[in-house]
Short mmCIF file of N, CA, C and O in Angstrom, two decimals:
data_model
loop_
_atom_site.label_atom_id
_atom_site.label_comp_id
_atom_site.label_asym_id
_atom_site.label_seq_id
_atom_site.Cartn_x
_atom_site.Cartn_y
_atom_site.Cartn_z
N UNK A 1 -9.98 70.61 12.57
CA UNK A 1 -9.51 69.44 13.28
C UNK A 1 -9.43 68.27 12.30
O UNK A 1 -10.28 68.12 11.43
N UNK A 2 -8.41 67.47 12.44
CA UNK A 2 -8.21 66.39 11.50
C UNK A 2 -9.19 65.25 11.70
O UNK A 2 -9.80 65.09 12.75
N UNK A 3 -9.33 64.46 10.62
CA UNK A 3 -10.23 63.31 10.66
C UNK A 3 -9.59 62.18 9.88
O UNK A 3 -8.93 62.40 8.85
N UNK A 4 -9.78 60.97 10.36
CA UNK A 4 -9.21 59.79 9.71
C UNK A 4 -10.35 58.92 9.22
O UNK A 4 -11.28 58.61 9.98
N UNK A 5 -10.26 58.51 7.96
CA UNK A 5 -11.28 57.64 7.37
C UNK A 5 -10.61 56.42 6.80
O UNK A 5 -9.76 56.53 5.90
N UNK A 6 -10.99 55.26 7.29
CA UNK A 6 -10.38 54.00 6.86
C UNK A 6 -11.24 53.31 5.81
O UNK A 6 -12.45 53.50 5.76
N UNK A 7 -10.57 52.48 5.02
CA UNK A 7 -11.27 51.65 4.05
C UNK A 7 -10.40 50.44 3.72
O UNK A 7 -9.21 50.43 4.05
N UNK A 8 -10.99 49.44 3.09
CA UNK A 8 -10.21 48.32 2.59
C UNK A 8 -10.33 47.03 3.38
O UNK A 8 -9.75 46.02 2.99
N UNK A 9 -11.05 47.02 4.48
CA UNK A 9 -11.22 45.78 5.22
C UNK A 9 -12.12 44.82 4.48
O UNK A 9 -12.68 45.13 3.44
N UNK A 10 -12.26 43.62 5.04
CA UNK A 10 -13.12 42.63 4.42
C UNK A 10 -12.73 41.22 4.81
O UNK A 10 -12.09 41.00 5.83
N UNK A 11 -13.12 40.30 3.95
CA UNK A 11 -12.88 38.88 4.20
C UNK A 11 -11.76 38.38 3.30
O UNK A 11 -11.74 38.69 2.10
N UNK A 12 -10.83 37.64 3.88
CA UNK A 12 -9.75 37.05 3.11
C UNK A 12 -9.52 35.62 3.59
O UNK A 12 -9.89 35.27 4.72
N UNK A 13 -8.94 34.81 2.74
CA UNK A 13 -8.60 33.45 3.12
C UNK A 13 -7.19 33.40 3.69
O UNK A 13 -6.38 34.32 3.46
N UNK A 14 -6.91 32.37 4.42
CA UNK A 14 -5.57 32.18 4.96
C UNK A 14 -4.56 32.21 3.81
O UNK A 14 -4.77 31.58 2.77
N UNK A 15 -3.51 33.00 4.01
CA UNK A 15 -2.51 33.17 2.98
C UNK A 15 -2.79 34.26 1.99
O UNK A 15 -1.95 34.59 1.15
N UNK A 16 -3.97 34.86 2.09
CA UNK A 16 -4.36 35.92 1.17
C UNK A 16 -3.85 37.28 1.60
O UNK A 16 -3.07 37.42 2.55
N UNK A 17 -4.31 38.30 0.89
CA UNK A 17 -3.85 39.67 1.12
C UNK A 17 -5.03 40.64 1.17
O UNK A 17 -6.06 40.42 0.53
N UNK A 18 -4.82 41.70 1.91
CA UNK A 18 -5.74 42.84 1.94
C UNK A 18 -4.91 44.10 2.09
O UNK A 18 -3.81 44.07 2.65
N UNK A 19 -5.46 45.20 1.61
CA UNK A 19 -4.79 46.49 1.75
C UNK A 19 -5.74 47.48 2.40
O UNK A 19 -6.82 47.75 1.86
N UNK A 20 -5.35 48.00 3.54
CA UNK A 20 -6.13 49.01 4.24
C UNK A 20 -5.61 50.40 3.89
O UNK A 20 -4.41 50.59 3.72
N UNK A 21 -6.53 51.34 3.82
CA UNK A 21 -6.17 52.74 3.57
C UNK A 21 -6.73 53.61 4.68
O UNK A 21 -7.79 53.31 5.24
N UNK A 22 -6.03 54.68 4.96
CA UNK A 22 -6.48 55.64 5.97
C UNK A 22 -6.20 57.03 5.42
O UNK A 22 -5.05 57.43 5.27
N UNK A 23 -7.26 57.75 5.12
CA UNK A 23 -7.13 59.10 4.58
C UNK A 23 -7.27 60.11 5.70
O UNK A 23 -8.27 60.10 6.43
N UNK A 24 -6.28 60.96 5.84
CA UNK A 24 -6.28 61.99 6.88
C UNK A 24 -6.68 63.32 6.24
O UNK A 24 -5.92 63.89 5.45
N UNK A 25 -7.85 63.78 6.55
CA UNK A 25 -8.27 65.08 6.04
C UNK A 25 -7.71 66.17 6.95
O UNK A 25 -7.55 65.98 8.14
N UNK A 26 -7.39 67.30 6.35
CA UNK A 26 -6.81 68.41 7.09
C UNK A 26 -5.62 67.97 7.93
O UNK A 26 -5.57 68.17 9.14
N UNK A 27 -4.62 67.33 7.30
CA UNK A 27 -3.44 66.92 8.06
C UNK A 27 -2.74 68.13 8.66
O UNK A 27 -2.75 69.21 8.11
N UNK A 28 -2.14 67.91 9.81
CA UNK A 28 -1.51 69.01 10.52
C UNK A 28 -0.28 68.51 11.25
O UNK A 28 0.06 67.32 11.19
N UNK A 29 0.34 69.40 11.97
CA UNK A 29 1.53 69.01 12.73
C UNK A 29 1.18 68.04 13.85
O UNK A 29 2.07 67.44 14.44
N UNK A 30 -0.09 67.88 14.14
CA UNK A 30 -0.51 66.92 15.17
C UNK A 30 -0.63 65.50 14.61
O UNK A 30 -1.05 64.59 15.31
N UNK A 31 -0.26 65.33 13.33
CA UNK A 31 -0.34 64.01 12.69
C UNK A 31 1.02 63.60 12.16
O UNK A 31 1.15 63.16 11.02
N UNK A 32 2.04 63.76 12.96
CA UNK A 32 3.39 63.42 12.54
C UNK A 32 3.69 61.93 12.67
O UNK A 32 4.63 61.42 12.07
N UNK A 33 2.90 61.24 13.45
CA UNK A 33 3.04 59.79 13.61
C UNK A 33 1.72 59.14 13.25
O UNK A 33 0.67 59.56 13.73
N UNK A 34 1.78 58.15 12.38
CA UNK A 34 0.58 57.43 11.98
C UNK A 34 0.76 55.97 12.35
O UNK A 34 1.81 55.38 12.10
N UNK A 35 -0.30 55.40 12.93
CA UNK A 35 -0.19 54.02 13.36
C UNK A 35 -1.43 53.21 13.00
O UNK A 35 -2.49 53.76 12.73
N UNK A 36 -1.23 51.92 12.96
CA UNK A 36 -2.33 50.97 12.83
C UNK A 36 -2.36 50.11 14.09
O UNK A 36 -1.31 49.61 14.53
N UNK A 37 -3.55 49.97 14.64
CA UNK A 37 -3.78 49.11 15.79
C UNK A 37 -4.90 48.15 15.44
O UNK A 37 -5.64 48.37 14.48
N UNK A 38 -5.04 47.10 16.21
CA UNK A 38 -6.14 46.17 15.97
C UNK A 38 -6.67 45.67 17.31
O UNK A 38 -5.96 45.64 18.31
N UNK A 39 -7.93 45.26 17.27
CA UNK A 39 -8.57 44.76 18.47
C UNK A 39 -9.49 43.61 18.11
O UNK A 39 -10.43 43.77 17.32
N UNK A 40 -9.17 42.45 18.65
CA UNK A 40 -9.99 41.27 18.47
C UNK A 40 -11.02 41.19 19.60
O UNK A 40 -10.81 41.78 20.67
N UNK A 41 -12.11 40.46 19.41
CA UNK A 41 -13.14 40.36 20.47
C UNK A 41 -12.55 39.85 21.77
O UNK A 41 -11.83 38.85 21.79
N UNK A 42 -12.84 40.57 22.84
CA UNK A 42 -12.37 40.16 24.16
C UNK A 42 -10.91 40.45 24.42
O UNK A 42 -10.39 40.08 25.48
N UNK A 43 -10.25 41.12 23.47
CA UNK A 43 -8.82 41.42 23.61
C UNK A 43 -8.61 42.93 23.71
O UNK A 43 -9.46 43.72 23.32
N UNK A 44 -7.45 43.29 24.23
CA UNK A 44 -7.09 44.70 24.27
C UNK A 44 -6.62 45.16 22.89
O UNK A 44 -6.17 44.35 22.08
N UNK A 45 -6.70 46.45 22.67
CA UNK A 45 -6.20 47.01 21.43
C UNK A 45 -4.68 46.86 21.41
O UNK A 45 -4.00 47.19 22.38
N UNK A 46 -4.16 46.37 20.29
CA UNK A 46 -2.73 46.14 20.21
C UNK A 46 -2.11 46.84 19.01
O UNK A 46 -2.75 47.03 17.98
N UNK A 47 -0.86 47.20 19.18
CA UNK A 47 -0.10 47.87 18.14
C UNK A 47 0.19 46.92 16.99
O UNK A 47 0.50 45.75 17.21
N UNK A 48 0.08 47.44 15.76
CA UNK A 48 0.41 46.67 14.57
C UNK A 48 1.62 47.26 13.85
O UNK A 48 2.62 46.58 13.60
N UNK A 49 1.52 48.55 13.49
CA UNK A 49 2.60 49.19 12.74
C UNK A 49 2.48 50.69 12.88
O UNK A 49 1.40 51.22 13.17
N UNK A 50 3.61 51.39 12.66
CA UNK A 50 3.61 52.85 12.71
C UNK A 50 4.61 53.41 11.71
O UNK A 50 5.57 52.73 11.33
N UNK A 51 4.36 54.65 11.30
CA UNK A 51 5.25 55.32 10.35
C UNK A 51 5.30 56.81 10.68
O UNK A 51 4.30 57.40 11.11
N UNK A 52 6.46 57.40 10.51
CA UNK A 52 6.58 58.85 10.70
C UNK A 52 6.36 59.55 9.37
O UNK A 52 6.87 59.10 8.34
N UNK A 53 5.61 60.63 9.36
CA UNK A 53 5.30 61.32 8.12
C UNK A 53 6.54 61.87 7.44
O UNK A 53 6.73 61.75 6.24
N UNK A 54 7.42 62.47 8.20
CA UNK A 54 8.54 63.18 7.59
C UNK A 54 9.64 62.25 7.09
O UNK A 54 10.08 62.35 5.94
N UNK A 55 10.09 61.35 7.94
CA UNK A 55 11.21 60.49 7.57
C UNK A 55 10.79 59.19 6.92
O UNK A 55 11.59 58.53 6.26
N UNK A 56 9.53 58.79 7.13
CA UNK A 56 9.09 57.51 6.60
C UNK A 56 9.61 56.33 7.40
O UNK A 56 9.53 55.19 6.95
N UNK A 57 10.11 56.60 8.60
CA UNK A 57 10.60 55.53 9.46
C UNK A 57 9.44 54.64 9.88
O UNK A 57 8.37 55.14 10.20
N UNK A 58 9.65 53.33 9.88
CA UNK A 58 8.58 52.40 10.20
C UNK A 58 8.94 51.49 11.37
O UNK A 58 10.12 51.30 11.70
N UNK A 59 7.90 50.94 11.97
CA UNK A 59 8.07 50.00 13.08
C UNK A 59 6.91 49.03 13.06
O UNK A 59 5.78 49.42 12.73
N UNK A 60 7.17 47.76 13.39
CA UNK A 60 6.15 46.73 13.32
C UNK A 60 6.13 45.88 14.59
O UNK A 60 7.16 45.67 15.24
N UNK A 61 4.94 45.39 14.89
CA UNK A 61 4.83 44.37 15.93
C UNK A 61 5.48 43.09 15.42
O UNK A 61 5.46 42.79 14.22
N UNK A 62 6.05 42.32 16.33
CA UNK A 62 6.73 41.08 15.93
C UNK A 62 5.78 40.14 15.20
O UNK A 62 6.19 39.40 14.31
N UNK A 63 4.51 40.16 15.59
CA UNK A 63 3.54 39.22 15.02
C UNK A 63 3.25 39.47 13.55
O UNK A 63 2.72 38.59 12.86
N UNK A 64 3.56 40.67 13.05
CA UNK A 64 3.26 40.99 11.64
C UNK A 64 4.50 41.29 10.83
O UNK A 64 4.42 41.48 9.61
N UNK A 65 5.64 41.33 11.48
CA UNK A 65 6.89 41.69 10.79
C UNK A 65 7.15 40.70 9.65
O UNK A 65 7.05 39.49 9.83
N UNK A 66 7.47 41.24 8.48
CA UNK A 66 7.72 40.41 7.31
C UNK A 66 6.48 40.08 6.51
O UNK A 66 6.57 39.58 5.39
N UNK A 67 5.30 40.35 7.07
CA UNK A 67 4.04 40.08 6.36
C UNK A 67 3.28 41.35 6.03
O UNK A 67 2.62 41.43 5.00
N UNK A 68 3.35 42.33 6.93
CA UNK A 68 2.62 43.59 6.75
C UNK A 68 3.61 44.70 6.40
O UNK A 68 4.76 44.70 6.87
N UNK A 69 3.14 45.66 5.60
CA UNK A 69 3.94 46.82 5.24
C UNK A 69 3.11 48.09 5.38
O UNK A 69 2.03 48.18 4.80
N UNK A 70 3.63 49.04 6.14
CA UNK A 70 2.98 50.34 6.27
C UNK A 70 3.69 51.33 5.38
O UNK A 70 4.94 51.31 5.26
N UNK A 71 2.93 52.18 4.72
CA UNK A 71 3.51 53.20 3.86
C UNK A 71 2.62 54.43 3.88
O UNK A 71 1.49 54.37 4.36
N UNK A 72 3.17 55.56 3.37
CA UNK A 72 2.35 56.76 3.34
C UNK A 72 2.50 57.47 2.01
O UNK A 72 3.50 57.33 1.32
N UNK A 73 1.49 58.24 1.70
CA UNK A 73 1.44 58.99 0.45
C UNK A 73 1.18 60.43 0.83
O UNK A 73 0.07 60.80 1.16
N UNK A 74 2.23 61.23 0.78
CA UNK A 74 2.09 62.65 1.09
C UNK A 74 1.60 63.37 -0.15
O UNK A 74 2.38 63.75 -1.01
N UNK A 75 0.30 63.55 -0.23
CA UNK A 75 -0.31 64.18 -1.40
C UNK A 75 -0.23 65.69 -1.25
O UNK A 75 -1.07 66.31 -0.60
N UNK A 76 0.74 66.28 -1.87
CA UNK A 76 0.93 67.72 -1.70
C UNK A 76 -0.08 68.53 -2.50
O UNK A 76 -0.26 69.72 -2.25
N UNK A 77 -0.73 67.89 -3.45
CA UNK A 77 -1.63 68.64 -4.31
C UNK A 77 -3.06 68.67 -3.79
O UNK A 77 -3.91 69.32 -4.37
N UNK A 78 -3.33 67.96 -2.75
CA UNK A 78 -4.67 68.04 -2.18
C UNK A 78 -4.56 68.07 -0.66
O UNK A 78 -3.48 68.10 -0.09
N UNK A 79 -5.69 68.08 -0.05
CA UNK A 79 -5.70 68.28 1.40
C UNK A 79 -5.67 67.00 2.19
O UNK A 79 -5.87 67.02 3.40
N UNK A 80 -5.42 65.87 1.52
CA UNK A 80 -5.45 64.61 2.25
C UNK A 80 -4.11 63.88 2.15
O UNK A 80 -3.52 63.81 1.08
N UNK A 81 -3.67 63.36 3.27
CA UNK A 81 -2.55 62.44 3.29
C UNK A 81 -3.09 61.06 3.60
O UNK A 81 -4.04 60.92 4.37
N UNK A 82 -2.50 60.05 3.01
CA UNK A 82 -3.02 58.70 3.14
C UNK A 82 -1.94 57.76 3.63
O UNK A 82 -0.80 57.83 3.16
N UNK A 83 -2.29 56.90 4.56
CA UNK A 83 -1.40 55.85 5.02
C UNK A 83 -2.03 54.50 4.69
O UNK A 83 -3.26 54.37 4.72
N UNK A 84 -1.19 53.54 4.31
CA UNK A 84 -1.65 52.24 3.88
C UNK A 84 -1.09 51.15 4.79
O UNK A 84 -0.01 51.29 5.37
N UNK A 85 -1.81 50.06 4.84
CA UNK A 85 -1.31 48.85 5.49
C UNK A 85 -1.54 47.68 4.54
O UNK A 85 -2.67 47.26 4.35
N UNK A 86 -0.45 47.25 3.90
CA UNK A 86 -0.54 46.09 3.02
C UNK A 86 -0.34 44.84 3.87
O UNK A 86 0.71 44.69 4.52
N UNK A 87 -1.31 43.95 3.84
CA UNK A 87 -1.27 42.75 4.68
C UNK A 87 -1.20 41.52 3.78
O UNK A 87 -2.14 41.26 3.02
N UNK A 88 -0.11 40.81 3.87
CA UNK A 88 0.08 39.60 3.09
C UNK A 88 0.19 38.39 4.01
O UNK A 88 0.39 38.53 5.21
N UNK A 89 0.06 37.21 3.42
CA UNK A 89 0.19 35.96 4.18
C UNK A 89 -0.68 35.99 5.43
O UNK A 89 -0.23 35.67 6.54
N UNK A 90 -1.92 36.36 5.24
CA UNK A 90 -2.83 36.54 6.38
C UNK A 90 -3.09 35.23 7.10
O UNK A 90 -3.13 34.14 6.49
N UNK A 91 -3.26 35.36 8.42
CA UNK A 91 -3.51 34.22 9.29
C UNK A 91 -4.83 34.44 10.02
O UNK A 91 -5.28 35.58 10.19
N UNK A 92 -5.45 33.37 10.51
CA UNK A 92 -6.70 33.55 11.26
C UNK A 92 -6.53 34.49 12.45
O UNK A 92 -7.47 35.24 12.78
N UNK A 93 -5.38 34.49 13.07
CA UNK A 93 -5.16 35.35 14.23
C UNK A 93 -5.03 36.82 13.86
O UNK A 93 -4.94 37.68 14.75
N UNK A 94 -5.03 37.14 12.59
CA UNK A 94 -5.05 38.55 12.16
C UNK A 94 -6.47 39.11 12.16
O UNK A 94 -6.65 40.32 11.96
N UNK A 95 -7.45 38.25 12.39
CA UNK A 95 -8.83 38.70 12.42
C UNK A 95 -9.04 39.68 13.57
O UNK A 95 -8.75 39.37 14.72
N UNK A 96 -9.55 40.88 13.24
CA UNK A 96 -9.74 41.93 14.24
C UNK A 96 -10.35 43.14 13.55
O UNK A 96 -10.44 43.20 12.32
N UNK A 97 -10.75 44.11 14.36
CA UNK A 97 -11.07 45.43 13.84
C UNK A 97 -9.77 46.22 13.83
O UNK A 97 -9.08 46.31 14.85
N UNK A 98 -9.45 46.79 12.68
CA UNK A 98 -8.22 47.55 12.52
C UNK A 98 -8.52 49.05 12.57
O UNK A 98 -9.45 49.53 11.90
N UNK A 99 -7.72 49.75 13.36
CA UNK A 99 -7.90 51.19 13.55
C UNK A 99 -6.66 51.95 13.08
O UNK A 99 -5.53 51.56 13.38
N UNK A 100 -6.91 53.03 12.39
CA UNK A 100 -5.85 53.96 12.03
C UNK A 100 -5.80 55.05 13.11
O UNK A 100 -6.85 55.44 13.66
N UNK A 101 -4.60 55.54 13.41
CA UNK A 101 -4.45 56.55 14.45
C UNK A 101 -3.37 57.55 14.05
O UNK A 101 -2.44 57.20 13.31
N UNK A 102 -3.50 58.77 14.56
CA UNK A 102 -2.53 59.82 14.27
C UNK A 102 -2.13 60.53 15.56
O UNK A 102 -2.99 60.79 16.42
N UNK A 103 -0.85 60.82 15.68
CA UNK A 103 -0.36 61.49 16.86
C UNK A 103 0.69 62.52 16.51
O UNK A 103 1.21 62.53 15.40
N UNK A 104 1.04 63.36 17.46
CA UNK A 104 1.95 64.48 17.17
C UNK A 104 3.42 64.13 17.11
O UNK A 104 4.22 64.90 16.59
N UNK A 105 3.79 62.97 17.63
CA UNK A 105 5.21 62.69 17.74
C UNK A 105 5.50 61.21 17.49
O UNK A 105 4.82 60.33 18.04
N UNK A 106 6.50 60.96 16.67
CA UNK A 106 6.95 59.59 16.40
C UNK A 106 8.26 59.37 17.16
O UNK A 106 9.24 60.04 16.90
N UNK A 107 8.23 58.43 18.08
CA UNK A 107 9.45 58.12 18.84
C UNK A 107 9.39 56.67 19.29
O UNK A 107 8.36 56.01 19.18
N UNK A 108 10.50 56.19 19.78
CA UNK A 108 10.56 54.83 20.28
C UNK A 108 9.53 54.62 21.40
O UNK A 108 9.01 53.52 21.57
N UNK A 109 9.27 55.67 22.16
CA UNK A 109 8.35 55.55 23.28
C UNK A 109 6.90 55.65 22.85
O UNK A 109 6.04 54.94 23.35
N UNK A 110 6.60 56.56 21.93
CA UNK A 110 5.20 56.87 21.63
C UNK A 110 4.57 55.97 20.56
O UNK A 110 3.36 55.76 20.58
N UNK A 111 5.36 55.45 19.65
CA UNK A 111 4.77 54.88 18.45
C UNK A 111 3.93 53.63 18.69
O UNK A 111 3.06 53.31 17.91
N UNK A 112 4.18 52.91 19.76
CA UNK A 112 3.43 51.68 20.00
C UNK A 112 2.32 51.85 21.03
O UNK A 112 1.59 50.89 21.30
N UNK A 113 2.20 53.02 21.61
CA UNK A 113 1.25 53.23 22.71
C UNK A 113 -0.02 53.92 22.24
O UNK A 113 0.04 55.06 21.76
N UNK A 114 -1.19 53.31 22.40
CA UNK A 114 -2.44 53.95 21.95
C UNK A 114 -2.65 55.33 22.57
O UNK A 114 -3.19 56.23 21.91
N UNK A 115 -2.23 55.51 23.81
CA UNK A 115 -2.43 56.79 24.48
C UNK A 115 -1.64 57.94 23.87
O UNK A 115 -1.90 59.10 24.18
N UNK A 116 -0.69 57.62 23.00
CA UNK A 116 0.12 58.66 22.36
C UNK A 116 -0.53 59.20 21.10
O UNK A 116 0.00 60.13 20.49
N UNK A 117 -1.65 58.65 20.72
CA UNK A 117 -2.33 59.06 19.49
C UNK A 117 -3.60 59.85 19.84
O UNK A 117 -4.37 59.44 20.70
N UNK A 118 -3.79 60.96 19.16
CA UNK A 118 -4.92 61.85 19.45
C UNK A 118 -6.12 61.63 18.55
O UNK A 118 -7.24 61.97 18.94
N UNK A 119 -5.90 61.12 17.36
CA UNK A 119 -6.99 60.95 16.39
C UNK A 119 -7.10 59.47 16.03
O UNK A 119 -6.09 58.79 15.84
N UNK A 120 -8.35 59.02 15.89
CA UNK A 120 -8.60 57.62 15.57
C UNK A 120 -9.66 57.52 14.48
O UNK A 120 -10.62 58.32 14.46
N UNK A 121 -9.49 56.54 13.63
CA UNK A 121 -10.52 56.25 12.64
C UNK A 121 -11.64 55.43 13.27
O UNK A 121 -11.58 55.05 14.44
N UNK A 122 -12.63 55.12 12.46
CA UNK A 122 -13.81 54.42 12.96
C UNK A 122 -13.59 52.91 13.05
O UNK A 122 -14.38 52.20 13.68
N UNK A 123 -12.53 52.42 12.44
CA UNK A 123 -12.24 50.99 12.46
C UNK A 123 -12.80 50.28 11.24
O UNK A 123 -13.86 50.66 10.72
N UNK A 124 -12.09 49.27 10.80
CA UNK A 124 -12.55 48.46 9.68
C UNK A 124 -12.28 46.99 10.00
O UNK A 124 -11.22 46.64 10.50
N UNK A 125 -13.27 46.16 9.73
CA UNK A 125 -13.19 44.75 10.10
C UNK A 125 -12.35 43.98 9.08
O UNK A 125 -12.56 44.09 7.87
N UNK A 126 -11.44 43.18 9.60
CA UNK A 126 -10.68 42.23 8.78
C UNK A 126 -10.94 40.84 9.34
O UNK A 126 -10.73 40.59 10.53
N UNK A 127 -11.41 39.96 8.46
CA UNK A 127 -11.70 38.59 8.86
C UNK A 127 -10.92 37.64 7.96
O UNK A 127 -11.03 37.72 6.73
N UNK A 128 -10.16 36.76 8.57
CA UNK A 128 -9.36 35.78 7.82
C UNK A 128 -9.94 34.40 8.12
O UNK A 128 -9.96 33.96 9.27
N UNK A 129 -10.40 33.73 7.08
CA UNK A 129 -11.03 32.43 7.25
C UNK A 129 -10.10 31.31 6.80
O UNK A 129 -9.35 31.45 5.83
N UNK A 130 -10.17 30.22 7.50
CA UNK A 130 -9.32 29.07 7.16
C UNK A 130 -10.09 28.06 6.34
O UNK A 130 -11.29 28.19 6.12
#
C-alpha cells in the first residue's frame, strides 16, 4: 500500500518562498492524481493544486495561481515518485497545515475534491509572518 511523506514546511516572511515535497513510496495506479490541500485553524480543508502523473496536467486554486507551482518527478530508477509545491510571494493567508494527497483519477471533477483522494500525508505546517 502506498504512503506519502511530506517535508519542507516551516516559517517564511511575507513575500518569501518555501518548497514542499511529497514522496510517494510504492507508487501505483491508485496514485494517478496528486494534490496539495491546506487547512487553517477553524477552516475546512481546501484545494491548493493538483497534477496528473502521466500527462503532467496541472490545476490551481485561484488564490494561489501565479504564485504556486506544482510539479512531479517520476523517478524510474527507484521506488519513489515525488511531487513538489513551490510557493512564492507568500502571504499571511497562506498560513496552514499543508497536506499531500494521491488518488486514482485526475479529472475536472475529482482533482479539487478531498473525497477523491485515497492517500494522505501527515501534513506539514507552513507559517507566513508579516
